[in-house]
Every structure is written in C-alpha cells, then in structure tokens.
CSV table of C-alpha atoms and ligand atoms in Angstrom, one decimal:
chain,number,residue,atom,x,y,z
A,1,UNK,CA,17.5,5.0,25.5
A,2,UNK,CA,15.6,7.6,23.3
A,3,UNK,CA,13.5,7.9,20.8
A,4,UNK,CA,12.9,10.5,18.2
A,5,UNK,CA,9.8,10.6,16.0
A,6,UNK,CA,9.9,12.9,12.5
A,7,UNK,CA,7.1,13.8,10.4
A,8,UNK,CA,6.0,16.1,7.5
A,9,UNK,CA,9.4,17.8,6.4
A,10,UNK,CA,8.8,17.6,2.5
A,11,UNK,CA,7.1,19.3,-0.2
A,12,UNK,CA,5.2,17.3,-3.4
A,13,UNK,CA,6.6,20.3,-5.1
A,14,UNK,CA,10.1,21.2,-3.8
A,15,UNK,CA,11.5,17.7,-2.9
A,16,UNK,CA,13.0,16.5,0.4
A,17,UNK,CA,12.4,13.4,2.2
A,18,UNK,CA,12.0,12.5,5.8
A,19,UNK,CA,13.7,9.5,5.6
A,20,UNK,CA,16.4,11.8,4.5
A,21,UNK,CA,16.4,14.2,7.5
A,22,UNK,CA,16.4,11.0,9.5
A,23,UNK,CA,19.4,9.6,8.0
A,24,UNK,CA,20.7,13.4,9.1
A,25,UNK,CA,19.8,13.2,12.2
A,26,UNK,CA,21.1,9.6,12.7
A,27,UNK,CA,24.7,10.9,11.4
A,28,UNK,CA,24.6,13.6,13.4
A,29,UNK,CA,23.8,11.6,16.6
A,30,UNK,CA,26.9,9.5,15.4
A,31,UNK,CA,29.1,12.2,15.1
A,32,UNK,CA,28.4,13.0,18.5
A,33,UNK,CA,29.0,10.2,20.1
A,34,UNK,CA,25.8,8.6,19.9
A,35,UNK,CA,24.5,5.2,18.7
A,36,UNK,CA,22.0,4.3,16.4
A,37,UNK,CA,20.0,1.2,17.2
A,38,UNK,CA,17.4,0.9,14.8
A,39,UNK,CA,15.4,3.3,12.2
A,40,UNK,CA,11.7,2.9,11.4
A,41,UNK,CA,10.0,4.0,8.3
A,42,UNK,CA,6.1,3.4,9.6
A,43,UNK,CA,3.0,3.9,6.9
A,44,UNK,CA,0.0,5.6,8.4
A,45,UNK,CA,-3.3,5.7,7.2
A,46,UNK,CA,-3.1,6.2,3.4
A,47,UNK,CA,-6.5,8.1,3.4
A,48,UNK,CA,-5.0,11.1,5.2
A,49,UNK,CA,-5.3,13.7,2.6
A,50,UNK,CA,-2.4,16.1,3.8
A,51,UNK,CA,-0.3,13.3,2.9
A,52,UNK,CA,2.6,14.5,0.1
A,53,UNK,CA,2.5,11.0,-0.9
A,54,UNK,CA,3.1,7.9,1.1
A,55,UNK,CA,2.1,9.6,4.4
A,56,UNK,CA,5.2,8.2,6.1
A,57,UNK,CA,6.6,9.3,9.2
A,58,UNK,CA,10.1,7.9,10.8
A,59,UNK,CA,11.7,7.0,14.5
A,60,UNK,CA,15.2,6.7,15.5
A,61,UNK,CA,16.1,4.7,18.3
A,62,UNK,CA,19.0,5.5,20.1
A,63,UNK,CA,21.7,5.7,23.0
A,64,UNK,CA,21.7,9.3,22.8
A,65,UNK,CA,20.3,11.4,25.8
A,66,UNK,CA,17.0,12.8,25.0
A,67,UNK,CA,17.1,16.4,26.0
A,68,UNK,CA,20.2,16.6,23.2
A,69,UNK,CA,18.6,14.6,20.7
A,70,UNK,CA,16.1,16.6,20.7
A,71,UNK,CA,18.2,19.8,19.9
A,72,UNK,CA,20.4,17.5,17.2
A,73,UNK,CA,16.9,16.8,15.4
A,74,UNK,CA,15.1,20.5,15.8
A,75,UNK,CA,18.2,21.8,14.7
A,76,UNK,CA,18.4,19.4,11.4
A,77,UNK,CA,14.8,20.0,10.3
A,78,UNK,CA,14.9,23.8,10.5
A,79,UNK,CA,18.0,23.3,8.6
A,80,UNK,CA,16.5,20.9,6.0
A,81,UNK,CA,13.0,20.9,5.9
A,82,UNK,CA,11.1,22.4,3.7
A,83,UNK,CA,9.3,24.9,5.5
A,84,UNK,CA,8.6,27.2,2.1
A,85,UNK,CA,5.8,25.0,0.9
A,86,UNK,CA,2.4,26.1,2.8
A,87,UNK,CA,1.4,22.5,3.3
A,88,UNK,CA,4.5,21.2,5.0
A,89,UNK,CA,4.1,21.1,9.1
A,90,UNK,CA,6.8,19.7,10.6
A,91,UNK,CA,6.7,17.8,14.0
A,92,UNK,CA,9.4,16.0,16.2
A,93,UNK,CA,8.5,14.2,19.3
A,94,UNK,CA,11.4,12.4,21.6
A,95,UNK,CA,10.3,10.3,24.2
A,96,UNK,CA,13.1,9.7,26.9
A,97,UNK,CA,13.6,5.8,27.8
A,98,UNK,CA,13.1,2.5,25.7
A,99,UNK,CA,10.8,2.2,22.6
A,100,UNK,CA,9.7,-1.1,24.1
A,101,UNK,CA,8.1,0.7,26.7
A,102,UNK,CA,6.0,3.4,26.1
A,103,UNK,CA,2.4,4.2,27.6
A,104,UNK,CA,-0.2,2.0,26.5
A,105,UNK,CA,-1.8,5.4,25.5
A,106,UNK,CA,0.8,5.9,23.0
A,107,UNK,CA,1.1,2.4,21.3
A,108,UNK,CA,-2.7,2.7,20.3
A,109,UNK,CA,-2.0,6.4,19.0
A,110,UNK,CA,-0.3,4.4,16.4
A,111,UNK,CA,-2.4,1.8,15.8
A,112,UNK,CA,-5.2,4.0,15.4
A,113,UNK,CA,-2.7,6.3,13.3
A,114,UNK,CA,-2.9,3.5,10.7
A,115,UNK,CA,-6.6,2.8,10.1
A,116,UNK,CA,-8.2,5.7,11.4
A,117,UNK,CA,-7.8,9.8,12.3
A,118,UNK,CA,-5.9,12.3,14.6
A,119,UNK,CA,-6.0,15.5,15.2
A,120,UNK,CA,-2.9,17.8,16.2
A,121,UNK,CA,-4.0,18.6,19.6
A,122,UNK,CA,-4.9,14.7,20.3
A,123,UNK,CA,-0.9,14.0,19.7
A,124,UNK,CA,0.8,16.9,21.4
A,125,UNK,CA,-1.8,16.4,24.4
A,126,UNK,CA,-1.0,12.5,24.5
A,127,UNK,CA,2.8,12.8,24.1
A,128,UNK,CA,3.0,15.6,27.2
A,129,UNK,CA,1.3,13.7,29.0
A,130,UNK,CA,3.7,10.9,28.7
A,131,UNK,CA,6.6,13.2,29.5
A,132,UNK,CA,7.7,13.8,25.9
A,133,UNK,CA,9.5,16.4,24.4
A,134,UNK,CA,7.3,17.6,21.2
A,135,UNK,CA,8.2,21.2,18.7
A,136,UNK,CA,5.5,21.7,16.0
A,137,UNK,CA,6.3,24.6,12.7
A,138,UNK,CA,3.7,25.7,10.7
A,139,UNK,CA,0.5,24.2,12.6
A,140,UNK,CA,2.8,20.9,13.9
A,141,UNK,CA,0.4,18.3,12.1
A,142,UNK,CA,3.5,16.7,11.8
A,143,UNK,CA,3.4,15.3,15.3
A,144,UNK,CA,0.9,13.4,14.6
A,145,UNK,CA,3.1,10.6,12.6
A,146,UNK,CA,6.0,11.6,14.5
A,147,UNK,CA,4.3,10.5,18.1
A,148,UNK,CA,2.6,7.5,15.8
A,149,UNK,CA,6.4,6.3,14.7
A,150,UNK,CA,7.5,6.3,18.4
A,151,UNK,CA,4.4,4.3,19.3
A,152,UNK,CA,5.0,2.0,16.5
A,153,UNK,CA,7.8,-0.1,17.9
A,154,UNK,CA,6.0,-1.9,20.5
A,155,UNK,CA,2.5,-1.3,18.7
A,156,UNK,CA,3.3,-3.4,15.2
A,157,UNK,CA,4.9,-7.0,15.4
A,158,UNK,CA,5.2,-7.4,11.7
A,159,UNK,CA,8.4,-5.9,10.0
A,160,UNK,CA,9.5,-6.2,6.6
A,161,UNK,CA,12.9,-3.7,5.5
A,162,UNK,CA,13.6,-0.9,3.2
A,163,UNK,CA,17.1,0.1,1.9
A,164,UNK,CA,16.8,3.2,0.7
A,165,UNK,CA,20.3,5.0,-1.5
A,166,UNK,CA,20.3,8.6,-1.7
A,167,UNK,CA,21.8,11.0,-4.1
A,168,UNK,CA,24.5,13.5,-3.9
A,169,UNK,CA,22.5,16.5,-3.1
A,170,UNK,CA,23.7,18.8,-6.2
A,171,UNK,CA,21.5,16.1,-8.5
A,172,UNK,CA,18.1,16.6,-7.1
A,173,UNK,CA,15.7,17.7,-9.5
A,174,UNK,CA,17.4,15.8,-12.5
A,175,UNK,CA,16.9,12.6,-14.3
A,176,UNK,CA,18.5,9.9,-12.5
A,177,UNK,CA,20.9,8.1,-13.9
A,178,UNK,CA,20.1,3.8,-13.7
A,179,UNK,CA,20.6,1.3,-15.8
A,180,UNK,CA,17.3,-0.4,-15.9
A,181,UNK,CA,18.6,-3.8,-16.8
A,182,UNK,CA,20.9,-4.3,-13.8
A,183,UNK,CA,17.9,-3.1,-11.9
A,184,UNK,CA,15.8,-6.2,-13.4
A,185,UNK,CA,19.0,-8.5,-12.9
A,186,UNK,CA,19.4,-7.6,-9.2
A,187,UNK,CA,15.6,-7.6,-8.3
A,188,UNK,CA,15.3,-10.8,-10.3
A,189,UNK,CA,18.4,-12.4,-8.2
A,190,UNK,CA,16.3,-11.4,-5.3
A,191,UNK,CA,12.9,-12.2,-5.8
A,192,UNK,CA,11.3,-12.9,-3.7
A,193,UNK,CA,13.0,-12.6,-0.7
A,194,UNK,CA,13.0,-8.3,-2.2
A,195,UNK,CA,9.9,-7.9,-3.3
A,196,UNK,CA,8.3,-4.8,-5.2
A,197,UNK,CA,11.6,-3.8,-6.7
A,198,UNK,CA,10.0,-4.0,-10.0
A,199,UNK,CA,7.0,-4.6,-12.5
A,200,UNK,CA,7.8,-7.0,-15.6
A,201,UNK,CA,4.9,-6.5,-17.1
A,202,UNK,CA,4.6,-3.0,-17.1
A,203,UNK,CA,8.4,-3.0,-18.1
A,204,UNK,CA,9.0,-1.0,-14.9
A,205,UNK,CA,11.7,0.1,-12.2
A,206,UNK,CA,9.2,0.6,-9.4
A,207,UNK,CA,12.0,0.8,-7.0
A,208,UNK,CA,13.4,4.4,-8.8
A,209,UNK,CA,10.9,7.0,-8.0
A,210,UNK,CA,10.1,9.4,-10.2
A,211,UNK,CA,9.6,12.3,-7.0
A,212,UNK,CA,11.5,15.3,-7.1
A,213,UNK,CA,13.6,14.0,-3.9
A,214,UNK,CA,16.7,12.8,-3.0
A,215,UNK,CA,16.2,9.2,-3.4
A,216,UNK,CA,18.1,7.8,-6.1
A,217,UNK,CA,16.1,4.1,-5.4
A,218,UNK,CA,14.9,1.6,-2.5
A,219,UNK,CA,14.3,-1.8,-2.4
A,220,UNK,CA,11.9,-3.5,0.1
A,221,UNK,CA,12.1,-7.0,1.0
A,222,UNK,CA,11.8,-9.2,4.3
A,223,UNK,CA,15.4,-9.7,5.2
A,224,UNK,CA,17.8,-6.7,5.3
A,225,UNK,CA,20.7,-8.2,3.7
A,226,UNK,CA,19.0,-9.3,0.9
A,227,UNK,CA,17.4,-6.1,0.6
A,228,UNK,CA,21.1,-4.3,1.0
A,229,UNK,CA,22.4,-6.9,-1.5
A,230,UNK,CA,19.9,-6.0,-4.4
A,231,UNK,CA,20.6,-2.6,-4.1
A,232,UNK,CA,24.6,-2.8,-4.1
A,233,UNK,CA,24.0,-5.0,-7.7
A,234,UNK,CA,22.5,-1.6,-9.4
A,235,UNK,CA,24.6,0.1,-12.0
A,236,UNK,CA,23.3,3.3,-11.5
A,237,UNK,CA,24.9,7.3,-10.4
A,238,UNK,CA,27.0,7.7,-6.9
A,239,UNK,CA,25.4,6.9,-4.2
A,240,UNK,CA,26.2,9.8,-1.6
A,241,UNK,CA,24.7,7.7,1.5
A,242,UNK,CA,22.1,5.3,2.5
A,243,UNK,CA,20.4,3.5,5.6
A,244,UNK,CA,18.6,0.4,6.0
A,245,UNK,CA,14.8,1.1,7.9
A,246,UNK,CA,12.7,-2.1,9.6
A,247,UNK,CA,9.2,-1.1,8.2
A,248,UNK,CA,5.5,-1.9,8.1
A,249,UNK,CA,5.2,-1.8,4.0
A,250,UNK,CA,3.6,-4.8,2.8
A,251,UNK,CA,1.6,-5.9,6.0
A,252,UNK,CA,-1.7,-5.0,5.0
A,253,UNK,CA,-1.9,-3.3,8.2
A,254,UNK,CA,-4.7,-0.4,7.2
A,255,UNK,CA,-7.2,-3.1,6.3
A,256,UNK,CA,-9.7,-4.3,8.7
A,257,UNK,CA,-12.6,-6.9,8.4
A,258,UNK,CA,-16.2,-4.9,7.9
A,259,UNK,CA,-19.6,-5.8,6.5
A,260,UNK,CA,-20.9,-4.3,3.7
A,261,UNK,CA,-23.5,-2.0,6.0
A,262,UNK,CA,-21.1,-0.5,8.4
A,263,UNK,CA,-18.1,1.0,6.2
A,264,UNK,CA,-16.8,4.4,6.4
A,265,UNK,CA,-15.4,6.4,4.2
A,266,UNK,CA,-11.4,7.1,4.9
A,267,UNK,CA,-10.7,3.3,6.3
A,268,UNK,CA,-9.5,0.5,4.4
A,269,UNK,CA,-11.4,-2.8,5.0
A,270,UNK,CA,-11.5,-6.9,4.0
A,271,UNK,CA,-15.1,-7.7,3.1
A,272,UNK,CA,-17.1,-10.0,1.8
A,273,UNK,CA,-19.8,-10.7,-0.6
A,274,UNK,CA,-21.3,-11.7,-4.2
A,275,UNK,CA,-20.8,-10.1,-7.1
A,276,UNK,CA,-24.2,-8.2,-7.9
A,277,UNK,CA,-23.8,-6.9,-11.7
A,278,UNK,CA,-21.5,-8.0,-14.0
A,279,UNK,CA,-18.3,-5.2,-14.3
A,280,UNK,CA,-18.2,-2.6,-17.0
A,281,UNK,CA,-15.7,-0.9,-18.1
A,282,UNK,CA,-16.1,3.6,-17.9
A,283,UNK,CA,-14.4,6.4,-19.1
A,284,UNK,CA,-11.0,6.5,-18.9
A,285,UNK,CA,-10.6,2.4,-18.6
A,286,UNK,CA,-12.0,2.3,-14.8
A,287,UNK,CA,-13.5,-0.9,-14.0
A,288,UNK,CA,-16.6,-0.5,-11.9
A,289,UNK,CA,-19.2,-3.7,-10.3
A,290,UNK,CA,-21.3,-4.0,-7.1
A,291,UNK,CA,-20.6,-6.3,-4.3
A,292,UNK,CA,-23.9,-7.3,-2.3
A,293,UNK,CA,-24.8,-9.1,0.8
A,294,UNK,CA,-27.5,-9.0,2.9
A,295,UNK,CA,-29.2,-6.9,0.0
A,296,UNK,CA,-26.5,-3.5,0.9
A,297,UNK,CA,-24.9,-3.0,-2.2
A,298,UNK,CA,-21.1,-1.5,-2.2
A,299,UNK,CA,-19.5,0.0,-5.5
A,300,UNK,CA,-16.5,-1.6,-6.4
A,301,UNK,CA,-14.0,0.4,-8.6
A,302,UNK,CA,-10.7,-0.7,-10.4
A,303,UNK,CA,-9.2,2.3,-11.7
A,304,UNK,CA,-6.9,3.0,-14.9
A,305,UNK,CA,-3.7,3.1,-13.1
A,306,UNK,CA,-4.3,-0.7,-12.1
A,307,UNK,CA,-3.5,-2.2,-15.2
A,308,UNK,CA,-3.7,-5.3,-16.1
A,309,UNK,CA,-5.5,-5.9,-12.7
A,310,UNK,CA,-8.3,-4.5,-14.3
A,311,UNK,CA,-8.6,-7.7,-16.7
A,312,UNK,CA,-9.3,-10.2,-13.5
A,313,UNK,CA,-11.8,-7.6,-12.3
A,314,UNK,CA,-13.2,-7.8,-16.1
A,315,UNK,CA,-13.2,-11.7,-15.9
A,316,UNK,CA,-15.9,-11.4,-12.6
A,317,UNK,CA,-19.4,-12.3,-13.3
A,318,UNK,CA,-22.7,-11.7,-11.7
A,319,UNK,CA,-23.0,-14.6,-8.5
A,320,UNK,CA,-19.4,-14.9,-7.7
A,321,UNK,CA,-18.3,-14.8,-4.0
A,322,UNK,CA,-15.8,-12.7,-3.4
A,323,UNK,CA,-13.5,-11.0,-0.3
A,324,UNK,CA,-12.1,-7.2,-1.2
A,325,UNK,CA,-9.6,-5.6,0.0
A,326,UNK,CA,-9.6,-1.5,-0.2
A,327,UNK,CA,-9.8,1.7,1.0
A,328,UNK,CA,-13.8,3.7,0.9
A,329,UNK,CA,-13.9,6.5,-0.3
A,330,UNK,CA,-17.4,8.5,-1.3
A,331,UNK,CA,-18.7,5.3,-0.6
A,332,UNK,CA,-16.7,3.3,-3.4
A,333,UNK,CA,-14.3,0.4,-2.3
A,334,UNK,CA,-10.6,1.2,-4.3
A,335,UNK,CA,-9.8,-2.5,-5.0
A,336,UNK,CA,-5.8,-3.4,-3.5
A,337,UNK,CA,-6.9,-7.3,-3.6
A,338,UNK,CA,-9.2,-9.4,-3.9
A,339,UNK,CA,-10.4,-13.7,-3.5
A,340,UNK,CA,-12.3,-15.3,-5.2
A,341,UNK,CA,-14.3,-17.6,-3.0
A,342,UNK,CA,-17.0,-19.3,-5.4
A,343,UNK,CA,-16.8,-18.8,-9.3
A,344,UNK,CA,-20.3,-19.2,-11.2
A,345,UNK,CA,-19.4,-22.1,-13.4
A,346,UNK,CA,-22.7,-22.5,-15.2
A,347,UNK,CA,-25.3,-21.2,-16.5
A,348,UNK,CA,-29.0,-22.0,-17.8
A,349,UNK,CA,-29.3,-22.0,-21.3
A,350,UNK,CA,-31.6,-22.2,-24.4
A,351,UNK,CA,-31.1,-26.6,-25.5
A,352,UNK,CA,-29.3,-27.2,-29.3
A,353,UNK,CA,-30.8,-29.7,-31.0
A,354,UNK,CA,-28.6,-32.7,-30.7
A,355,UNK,CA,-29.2,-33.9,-34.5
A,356,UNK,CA,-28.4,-30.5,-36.6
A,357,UNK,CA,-26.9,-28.3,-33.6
A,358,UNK,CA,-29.1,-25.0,-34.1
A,359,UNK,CA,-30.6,-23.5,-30.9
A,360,UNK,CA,-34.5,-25.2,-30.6
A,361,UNK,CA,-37.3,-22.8,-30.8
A,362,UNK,CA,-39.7,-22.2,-27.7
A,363,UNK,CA,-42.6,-24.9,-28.2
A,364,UNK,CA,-44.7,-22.4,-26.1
A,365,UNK,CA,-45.1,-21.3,-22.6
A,366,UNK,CA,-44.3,-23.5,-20.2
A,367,UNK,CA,-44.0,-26.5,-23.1
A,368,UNK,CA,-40.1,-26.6,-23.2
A,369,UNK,CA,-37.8,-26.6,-26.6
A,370,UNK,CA,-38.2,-28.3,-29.9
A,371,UNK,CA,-36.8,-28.1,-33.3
A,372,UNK,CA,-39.1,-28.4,-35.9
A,373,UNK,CA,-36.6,-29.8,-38.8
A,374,UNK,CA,-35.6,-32.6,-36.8
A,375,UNK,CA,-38.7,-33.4,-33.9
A,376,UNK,CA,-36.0,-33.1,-31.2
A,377,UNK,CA,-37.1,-31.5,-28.0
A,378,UNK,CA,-36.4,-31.0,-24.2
A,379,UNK,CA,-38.5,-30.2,-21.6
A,380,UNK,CA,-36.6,-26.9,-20.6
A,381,UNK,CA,-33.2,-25.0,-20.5
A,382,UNK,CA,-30.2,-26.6,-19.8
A,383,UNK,CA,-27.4,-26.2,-17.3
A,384,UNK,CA,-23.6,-25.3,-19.5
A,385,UNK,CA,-20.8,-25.3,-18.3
A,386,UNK,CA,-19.0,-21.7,-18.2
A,387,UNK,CA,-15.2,-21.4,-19.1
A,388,UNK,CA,-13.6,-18.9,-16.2
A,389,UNK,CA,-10.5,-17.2,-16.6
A,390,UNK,CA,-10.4,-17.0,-12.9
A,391,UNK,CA,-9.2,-19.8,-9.9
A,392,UNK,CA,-10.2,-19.7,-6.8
A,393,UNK,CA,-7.5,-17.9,-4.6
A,394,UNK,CA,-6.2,-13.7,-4.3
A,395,UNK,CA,-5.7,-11.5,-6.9
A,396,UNK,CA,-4.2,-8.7,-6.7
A,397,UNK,CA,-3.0,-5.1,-8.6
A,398,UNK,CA,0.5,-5.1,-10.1
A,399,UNK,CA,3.9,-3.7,-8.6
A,400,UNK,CA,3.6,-0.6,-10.2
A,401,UNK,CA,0.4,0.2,-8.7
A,402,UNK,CA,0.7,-1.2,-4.9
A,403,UNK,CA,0.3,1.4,-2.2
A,404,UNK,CA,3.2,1.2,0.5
A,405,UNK,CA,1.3,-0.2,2.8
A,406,UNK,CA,-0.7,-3.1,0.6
A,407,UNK,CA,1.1,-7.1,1.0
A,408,UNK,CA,2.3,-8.7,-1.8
A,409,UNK,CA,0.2,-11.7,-2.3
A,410,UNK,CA,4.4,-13.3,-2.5
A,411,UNK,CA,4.8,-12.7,1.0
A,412,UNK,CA,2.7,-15.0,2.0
A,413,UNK,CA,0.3,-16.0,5.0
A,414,UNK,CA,-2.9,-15.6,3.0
A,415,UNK,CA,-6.1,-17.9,3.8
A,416,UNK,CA,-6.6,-19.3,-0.1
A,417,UNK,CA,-4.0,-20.3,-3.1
A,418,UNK,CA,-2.6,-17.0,-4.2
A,419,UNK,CA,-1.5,-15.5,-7.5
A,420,UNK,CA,1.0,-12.8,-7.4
A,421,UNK,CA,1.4,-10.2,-9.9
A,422,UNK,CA,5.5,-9.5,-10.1
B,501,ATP,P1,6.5,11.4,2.2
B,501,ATP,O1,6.0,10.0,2.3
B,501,ATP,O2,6.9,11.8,0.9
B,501,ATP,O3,7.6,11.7,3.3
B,501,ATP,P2,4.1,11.9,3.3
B,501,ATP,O4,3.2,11.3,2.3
B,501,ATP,O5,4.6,11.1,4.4
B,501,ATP,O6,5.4,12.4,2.6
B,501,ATP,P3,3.6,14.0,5.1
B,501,ATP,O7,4.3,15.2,4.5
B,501,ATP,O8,4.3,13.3,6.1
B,501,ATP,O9,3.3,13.1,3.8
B,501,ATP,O10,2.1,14.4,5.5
B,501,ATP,C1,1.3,13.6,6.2
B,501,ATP,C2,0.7,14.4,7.4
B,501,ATP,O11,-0.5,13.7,7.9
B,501,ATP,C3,1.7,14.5,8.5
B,501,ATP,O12,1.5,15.8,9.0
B,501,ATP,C4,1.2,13.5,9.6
B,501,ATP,O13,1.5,13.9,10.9
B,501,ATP,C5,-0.3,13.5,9.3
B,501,ATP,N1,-0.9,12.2,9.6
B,501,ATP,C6,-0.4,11.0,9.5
B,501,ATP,N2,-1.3,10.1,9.9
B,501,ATP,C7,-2.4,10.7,10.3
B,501,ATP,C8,-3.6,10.3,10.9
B,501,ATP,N3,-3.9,9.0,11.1
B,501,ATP,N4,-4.5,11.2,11.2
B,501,ATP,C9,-4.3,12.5,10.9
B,501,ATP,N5,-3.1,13.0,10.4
B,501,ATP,C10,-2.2,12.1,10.1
C-alpha cells in the first residue's frame, strides 16, 4: 500500500484545483496498472491565511509502489500546477505502507493541522523521519496539508462524501452552463441524506461554484451513492470526468470547547455564556453583541454575508444563555452556530392601570404606582411576559454561507432540538 498526499497546486487567480490533479494522478496510477482504493478531500484549519480558499489538501490511497507513485504524482503537478502564481507552493508527500498505520507522530500532525498551526520545516522534518518520500516547489508549504491528508486516515473517524464533476478543460474560465431547477429538483430528491447542495432561501446553487476552476459542481452528503445519484440528476454541460472523495466537511472538526478567558486568535472554539448587550446592527448589515461569563467579555460578530442568520442573532436579548460556535479572530468570535440555552422570557415593567389601561404614574420614591384618574395602584413594577422569536435549540448560518468544514445542524448528533437552515 501507499499513500500520496497533495497540497497547494492552485491559484485564486488562475484556476486549478487539487482535487483535480488528484483525480490525475489517480488515472494515471490506473493506467499503469495501479489501484485506487480510496481518495480523501481533508479540510485543515480554515484560519490559515495562505489558504486560496477552502485550505484543502488531498490523499490517495493505493496499490501502487511508492517510489513510482511518487514520480506519477511529481510528474502530474509540475505538469498541472499552477506554479506561475507567487503564492502557490506545491507539496507531495508519499508514505510507503498502509494509511492505517502511520506514526503516531504523523496522525496528530493532522489533528493539530485542523485546529491549530504548522510550519514547513515541522512537516518535512516529521514526514522524513517517518521514512517518507516529500518534494516541495516554491517554498513547499504545501507539504504541510499534504503530510496532514496522509495522517488523516487513521487520525479522523468521522467521514461524510463529496462527488465532485469536472469540466472539459477547454471551458474553464466561462460561465457554466446548469440548469438551476434540476439542480433544486435533484438536491431536493436528496435532502437530506446530500446536504449543502443548495440554499432555498437565498435562491442559490451552492453546489456550482463560482471559482475560476475546473469544477463544473459537487454535492456533499453522508452516503456516496446518494451523493453520486444527485449529481447524475443535473441537467447541466458535459461532464469530462469526476471522482467520489470520503471527506471531513460538515464535522465541525476545527471547533473545540474554550472559556471565554483563554481563546486565541486563529482557532475555532464552542463556548459558552450570557448575552451581555443587546445586538446592534453596523455598517454594512454586520451584527455585533457581547457574550460574558465570569465578567470576560468576548465580541460576537454576524457578518453581512450570513444572511438571514443575522435575524436570529437580531432576535438575542441582554441575559440569554447561549453556546457559540466560531472561529477568533482579533479577538472577535465569527458566529458558524449557535444554542440557545436560556431565553429571557420576562421583564420588569412599569404597572397599567387595570380600570382605563394607561401606564400609572410613580407615587414617589420608593411608594410604588398609582393612577390618579381612577385611585388604582400597585406597590411596584411588574413581571411581563416577553414574546421570543427564538426556541431553545441551535441555530445556525444558511447553505450559502457555511465554511467546508462547519456541520449542518441536518446531520445530526447535536446536544439540544435543532433548527436547520436549508
Ligand atoms: P483549494 O481549496 O481551492 O484547493 P486551498 O484553500 O486548499 O485551495 P491551498 O492552496 O491549499 O489553499 O493553500 C493552503 C496552504 O496552507 C497549503 O500550503 C497548506 O499546506 C497550508 N496549510 C494547511 N493547513 C495548515 C496549518 N494548519 N498550518 C500551516 N499551514 C497550513
């Protein structure tokens, strides 16, 4: 067995994919002879800011013989990446032997490649030590996620799928062609087994990116041949080829439990605590509010591209307990999800008179309410009831705006009632 790790071939700018030069190198590896076992699209830490976009990196498990392999995938990427964009440094690890047992060293590279921060020399230091083969152009950041996807396998036990269709090659750079309502029909047919395909009430094919690459669309779901089926119902241009990756998208794996007083910026964390002021709403339609406990206050922000997320944020109130989900950065918590744990459901008002229904008049300090037309009084304020747009349960942003990594509230597994956005 071998395994061959990919990273950091494409350009924001220029287009490419590395799911693409893996589905190269998997053909190639076919066409000589080779097997493929299994391909694995793996999400790193979303706060890496060299990311082009979903800082993904890919591993190929196969029959192959490493030492070839090796030379099947340099050769691809020098052939294929695109090495003209500054920013793009490719990597390629290959580790000989099974994916299901590699160093312990190297499975928490790639947990740590998902919540936290490596450094260049950190991966090509631990993958030679473990006997790996590793090539770096351009600085070699890439084998950072490429050592992290190798690791991956026996590091993650949660996998959800991604069937991804690519385009002919010659179209790259134009519109693609898809009609949006079989799009709707075949993510409807297989919700919500395919999840994330799109975003009815933006209107949206979220599964149809809008990159300059060479993916035409992919659809993400927790069983393969569902995933496989939804895409095969899409009226759309030829699809020139396409491969079907085991994933960690919607896991939530990049979040981990914090307090309040110990976050950092560049992680993504679950925390707790009340709502301190009630949200307003800034320039631009960002939704900002504090979060408190233990008097450590934590800026909260819903931003513009959240949509109608930012209404349930809108809907909080000063003294409700919450958990939020996000990733901190310059100190702010960029809400993914959140629960609401205790809603404020009253509040201490000034008495109406029960007779003619005005508000009473102070009778003086510390004397309580009266009205004077009718000689109705009460001793103090009141306790009313507050009407809440909110339950109790998660809420969470919309298709359109979920990052690759985030779980649909549809998947399941959460600790209160949930209400998913689709
Ligand atoms: P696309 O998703 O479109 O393929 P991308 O968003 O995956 O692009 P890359 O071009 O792969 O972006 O760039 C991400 C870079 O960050 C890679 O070089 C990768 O090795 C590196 N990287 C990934 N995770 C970490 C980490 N935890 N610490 C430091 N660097 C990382």
């Amino acid at each position: 067995m071998t395994v061959i790790g990919l990273d950091d071939t494409d350009s924001r700018t220029l287009g490419m994919c590395t799911t693409y030069l893996a589905t190269l190198v998997a053909e190639a590896i076919e066409a000589h002879g080779g097997r493929i076992e299994r391909m694995l699209l793996i999400r790193l830490n979303p706060a890496v800011e060299h990311k082009t976009r979903g800082n993904a990196a890919l591993a190929i498990h196969t029959d192959f013989p490493a030492g070839q392999a090796f030379d099947l995938a340099r050769a691809e990427l020098e052939r294929w990446a695109v090495i003209d964009d500054e920013r793009t440094s490719p990597g390629v690890v290959v580790a000989p032997g099974s994916a299901d047992t590699v160093p312990t060293n190297v499975t928490q590279f790639a947990r740590d490649a998902v919540r936290d921060f490596h450094t260049t020399d950190d991966a090509v230091e631990t993958a030679s030590r473990s006997g790996f083969l590793t090539q770096g152009w351009h600085g070699g950041r890439g084998q950072i996620g490429a050592l992290a996807a190798i690791g991956a396998w026996a590091a993650f036990d949660t996998w959800t799928y991604e069937h991804i269709s690519y385009r002919e090659f010659h179209r790259c750079g134009t519109p693609r062609e898809v009609d949006i309502d079989s799009v709707f029909e075949s993510a409807d047919a297989g919700y919500p087994t395919a999840w994330d395909t799109v975003d009815h009430g933006e209107g949206e094919a979220v599964c149809v990116p809008n990159a300059p690459g060479p993916i035409l669309h992919g659809i993400r779901g927790d069983d393969p041949d569902v995933v496989r089926d939804v895409a095969e119902h899409i009226d759309a241009e030829p699809v020139d080829r396409e491969a079907t990756f085991l994933t960690n998208q919607g896991t939530d794996m990049h979040l981990q439990p914090g307090d309040i007083a110990d976050l950092r910026d560049g992680h993504a964390y679950r925390v707790t605590g009340s709502v301190e002021s009630d949200p307003e709403t800034r320039r631009g339609g960002h939704v900002f509010f504090t979060l408190s406990d233990d008097d450590t206050n934590l800026p909260v922000a819903a931003f513009e591209p959240t949509k109608r997320f930012r209404n349930r944020v809108r809907s909080l109130r000063s003294g409700d307990e919450l958990t939020v989900c996000g990733e901190v950065t310059d100190g702010t918590l960029k809400l993914e999800k959140f629960a609401v744990r205790d809603l404020v459901e009253s509040e201490e008002t000034t008495p109406t008179c029960p007779e003619c229904g005005r508000t009473m008049k102070s009778a003086g300090r510390n004397q309580g309410y009266r009205c004077r037309d009718c000689g109705t009084s009460e001793p103090g304020k009141v306790e009313t009831e507050i009407e809440r747009d909110l339950e109790l349960g998660w809420y969470e942003v919309p298709p359109c705006a979920r990052r690759h990594i985030a779980k649909p509230l549809v998947r399941g597994g959460f600790d209160a009632a949930t209400h998913p956005e689709r």
